[in-house]
Structures are given as C-alpha cells and as structure tokens.
C-alpha cells in the first residue's frame, strides 16, 4: 500500500525483475492473476484520522482476499501521514511491531543514526525540507503523528546480520517499542533488514520506500510455485485429440480429466484439462468450465490455451471474463490476446476451433502464451 500513485507504481515495478506479475490499483478487488497488487490509498494529503481509516480498511480488505504479506510503502523522506498510517496498518494486520526502513540508496536517500539524509545531507537542509518539517530525526517525525513507542536499530546491528537483528527486534518489542526505525546506507543493508524482519513472520509489518521492495521481491518470488500454462480441450474432433497427443510428447504435461478429483502437480510446465472421448462437446462443457475455474484458482496459471468454441465461451463465463482483447495470430486460425474483465483480467489466452490446425497447433499456442508472459 502506498499513499500516492507514483509510489505505488515505482514499488510494483521493482517486483518485475524477480518474475513477479505486478500491477497498480486505485481501488476494487485484486486480480487472481497478479502476484503483487500495489494499492494507491491516495491518503498523503488527507487529515491523519481519515488516512488511518482508509489504510486500515485496505489492509483488512487485502487480508480477506487472501494476501500472504502486506507491505506499507512510505515516502522515502516521510512526507504525508506516515506515523498515523503505520499505526493503522499495524493494528489492522494484527502485527505486534512495525519495522520502518525508508532508505532508498539508489536515489541517494539513506538513514544514519535514525536521521534521514539526501545525498549525505540532512533532509531538512535540502529542497525537500519545507515538505518534511523541522526535523530529519525519524522518531521525531513519527512522534508528531503517533503515540506508539519508537525503537532504533542502528547500522552496527544491521551489519551484524540476521541473528543480531532478530535478537534486537525481539528485545525492542519486549521493551514496549511498536515501531522500529532501521538504519541503512546500501542495498546490502536493506537486504539484511528484510532478512531479519521476515524471520519474525506476520508479527512484524515491514514498511519502507521502494528501495526495500527490491530486496523483498526475490523472497516473494521464491515462495511461489513456477507458473504453468493451462490447456483446456473440450473439442472431441480427431484433429484436436491429435494435437493433444503431440503436446504431451513435446512438453512436460500434467494430464487431468474432467469428471474426477485428479489434482495437477506443480512440477509440470503445462496442465492439460481434457474431456472424455465419448458424447459431444456440449455434454461436457459445463463440467469442463467448472474444472478450469478450479485449476485457475488453485494453481499459479500464467496463461491459457482453449480449443472448442462452446468450451472457450463457457470457460470465460465461469471466470467472469467479458471478452478477449486480441493482439494477433500465432498462425492463421490461432488468435491470441488477453482476457478482459473478471478475476483474471490480463491473462494471456490463445483460442482455437477444435477442427483447425496442424498437429503442432496446441504446442505453438503454449509457446506463444509463454512469450506473452514475458511481455507483460
């Protein structure tokens, strides 16, 4: 959560090099397709009480939607309602402690002995001073907005490594501190701060600028299963079935049949969801769409290939998509695009009529989806 749009955007952008799917939102629900949602609460210039109420509401909303971790993004020189928003976020998240590290060394913003510096100059002596106030001392800035006790984690402790950081954070928490200000002058310092704080789990809410996001994003990425492509085959046409057979030969696939409780594993690059050979496409379309929606909810699906016209429409309806924004064709008769609307807005998708294409068509569709993932 950030208090303005540019802060949300530069934080979310720092997740992309780690392979995370990220977007900025100014309201509404999260999309199941994105790994990271950066919410702009638009609270920087609001009265503190109003800002607190909004931030608490967003945190609670995120947790109800299943957020694994909440990060409170603050301005690197602590403009806005930082103290009030940290207190609100901590209480709403059920955390016992906030670790605040606003340093952004790449932009010349560091914290030394709990003082904010811009290019080694106290922030109050720079052009930003009028916006920050009379002090560059972080506990004093926070004290004007919250009564929560503030503790300090100095540079020596930060550079002593994870074990020392964890010990000091625990000691500060036991002594009554609820916000801990961490010094940092480099990317290595930020990495140490993040590593120590994460050892405390959800009892410690991390807060800082976009700088800290850079070292958190790899942690988040490693906690996620690898992305998979979902291939949904509702057509019973011999052409479609031959395309499935070739795909199974070419790729590491988890084959899942409708009508049973099979669960695809996370080790396969491709999940193939297939209807029985008997009957007609219409006999199985409802079950196929339902099962496709289940797979999308339970797996980290990064794109989808759907064959069979009735099946494609049923799948889109089952996941609340209103259509496909077309971007081109993989080959003639194999259009590609991104879903529009619903929980999976933006998901790459390739559609194919059941009777169309060479035996390689589904395989080509999978390759195209994987290319589109990298273009996001």
XYZ file of C-alpha atoms in Angstrom, residues 89-293:
205
model
C -1.718 -0.720 9.179
C -0.074 -2.496 12.106
C -3.318 -2.823 14.051
C -5.347 -3.908 11.017
C -2.740 -6.537 10.093
C -2.648 -7.920 13.639
C 1.116 -7.269 13.843
C 2.963 -6.529 17.085
C 5.721 -4.470 15.531
C 6.478 -2.269 12.524
C 9.994 -2.241 11.111
C 10.405 1.017 9.197
C 13.313 1.483 6.794
C 12.626 4.363 4.360
C 16.135 4.300 2.853
C 16.436 4.261 -0.946
C 20.201 4.285 -1.555
C 19.874 4.233 -5.351
C 18.147 7.609 -5.097
C 20.572 8.989 -2.528
C 18.165 8.547 0.411
C 19.763 6.908 3.452
C 19.097 6.619 7.186
C 22.047 7.094 9.548
C 21.602 7.183 13.335
C 17.868 7.447 12.585
C 18.331 10.672 10.602
C 17.056 10.992 7.034
C 19.777 12.040 4.617
C 19.553 13.008 0.957
C 22.943 12.641 -0.726
C 24.552 12.677 2.728
C 22.786 15.914 3.707
C 20.044 16.085 6.371
C 16.748 16.263 4.528
C 15.813 19.490 6.333
C 18.779 21.205 4.661
C 17.642 20.215 1.162
C 14.934 21.497 -1.175
C 12.607 18.877 0.347
C 12.936 20.388 3.803
C 9.801 22.532 3.618
C 7.668 19.469 2.898
C 9.220 17.341 5.629
C 9.138 19.770 8.545
C 11.637 20.936 11.123
C 13.425 17.662 11.832
C 15.335 14.970 9.950
C 15.202 12.670 13.014
C 12.753 9.906 12.160
C 11.421 9.270 15.716
C 10.598 12.968 15.970
C 8.790 12.950 12.624
C 6.770 9.908 13.708
C 6.106 11.340 17.170
C 4.129 14.190 15.664
C 1.621 11.685 14.260
C 1.506 8.679 16.561
C 1.958 7.940 20.249
C 3.354 4.461 19.564
C 6.757 3.944 21.259
C 9.654 4.044 18.777
C 12.796 1.916 18.963
C 16.033 2.179 16.970
C 18.027 -0.412 15.021
C 21.424 1.109 14.328
C 23.780 0.499 11.431
C 26.151 -1.628 13.531
C 23.327 -4.009 14.394
C 22.083 -4.085 10.817
C 25.539 -5.037 9.594
C 25.922 -7.726 12.248
C 23.488 -9.939 10.344
C 20.186 -11.711 10.729
C 20.697 -13.298 14.144
C 21.591 -9.997 15.801
C 18.755 -8.162 14.018
C 16.206 -10.734 15.187
C 17.523 -10.590 18.768
C 17.360 -6.795 18.835
C 13.883 -6.654 17.331
C 12.616 -9.154 19.903
C 14.268 -7.177 22.723
C 12.783 -3.910 21.470
C 9.331 -5.488 21.218
C 9.572 -6.815 24.780
C 10.624 -3.369 25.994
C 7.451 -1.874 24.538
C 8.587 -0.494 21.173
C 5.971 -0.772 18.430
C 7.764 0.992 15.578
C 11.461 0.263 14.997
C 13.455 2.594 12.746
C 16.288 0.816 10.899
C 19.425 2.482 9.567
C 20.516 1.606 6.030
C 23.019 3.053 3.559
C 23.257 0.367 0.881
C 21.424 -2.444 -0.831
C 23.261 -4.901 1.422
C 21.909 -3.082 4.477
C 18.365 -3.269 3.100
C 18.766 -6.988 2.399
C 19.882 -7.601 5.987
C 16.932 -5.614 7.373
C 14.458 -7.550 5.232
C 16.019 -10.895 6.114
C 15.844 -10.203 9.840
C 12.307 -8.845 9.814
C 10.952 -11.718 7.745
C 12.239 -14.161 10.360
C 9.556 -12.778 12.695
C 6.760 -13.657 10.269
C 3.468 -11.780 10.289
C 4.074 -10.414 13.772
C 6.335 -7.821 12.111
C 4.920 -5.484 9.464
C 7.568 -4.225 7.062
C 7.416 -0.626 5.911
C 9.692 1.486 3.784
C 10.252 3.045 0.393
C 10.553 1.341 -2.987
C 14.172 0.602 -2.039
C 13.237 -2.144 0.392
C 10.899 -3.706 -2.184
C 13.930 -4.548 -4.338
C 15.255 -6.969 -1.724
C 11.834 -8.291 -0.705
C 10.707 -9.217 -4.223
C 13.143 -12.152 -4.610
C 11.864 -13.594 -1.293
C 8.284 -13.342 -2.559
C 9.180 -14.934 -5.901
C 10.919 -17.921 -4.280
C 7.820 -18.609 -2.180
C 5.658 -19.055 -5.277
C 5.342 -22.201 -7.407
C 6.579 -21.910 -11.007
C 3.996 -20.577 -13.493
C 2.045 -23.069 -15.578
C 0.056 -22.857 -18.811
C -3.461 -24.310 -18.747
C -4.614 -26.038 -21.950
C -8.370 -26.665 -21.993
C -9.613 -29.131 -24.607
C -13.354 -29.544 -24.932
C -13.487 -30.455 -28.604
C -13.845 -34.152 -29.431
C -12.754 -33.620 -33.051
C -9.956 -36.036 -34.105
C -7.796 -33.033 -35.045
C -7.975 -31.633 -31.512
C -7.208 -35.021 -29.967
C -4.190 -35.481 -32.237
C -2.961 -32.045 -31.170
C -3.217 -33.125 -27.535
C -1.139 -36.240 -28.209
C 1.625 -34.219 -29.830
C 1.597 -31.661 -26.998
C 2.020 -34.469 -24.460
C 5.058 -35.665 -26.407
C 6.632 -32.214 -26.680
C 6.094 -30.771 -23.197
C 6.145 -31.763 -19.536
C 2.394 -32.000 -19.026
C 0.056 -32.903 -16.194
C -2.960 -34.549 -17.828
C -6.203 -34.006 -15.915
C -9.539 -35.479 -16.969
C -12.865 -33.908 -16.094
C -15.228 -35.964 -14.004
C -12.699 -37.000 -11.352
C -10.746 -35.450 -8.480
C -7.289 -35.510 -10.071
C -5.044 -32.659 -8.915
C -2.276 -31.454 -11.253
C 1.164 -31.197 -9.703
C 3.274 -28.033 -9.692
C 6.264 -29.591 -11.442
C 4.772 -29.643 -14.950
C 5.030 -26.615 -17.224
C 1.643 -27.381 -18.767
C -1.668 -28.593 -17.346
C -3.904 -30.266 -19.947
C -7.572 -30.429 -18.989
C -9.364 -32.965 -21.174
C -12.950 -34.154 -21.519
C -13.912 -37.832 -22.135
C -13.766 -39.106 -25.716
C -17.411 -40.142 -25.849
C -20.505 -37.996 -26.326
C -20.409 -34.446 -27.725
C -18.666 -31.252 -26.656
C -21.967 -29.953 -25.290
C -22.276 -32.927 -22.949
C -19.153 -31.928 -21.034
C -18.866 -28.165 -21.415
C -20.336 -27.273 -18.017
C -18.071 -29.609 -16.085
C -15.076 -28.528 -18.182
C -15.625 -24.835 -17.430
C -16.121 -25.521 -13.736
C -12.931 -27.564 -13.548
C -10.950 -24.967 -15.497
C -12.026 -22.297 -12.992
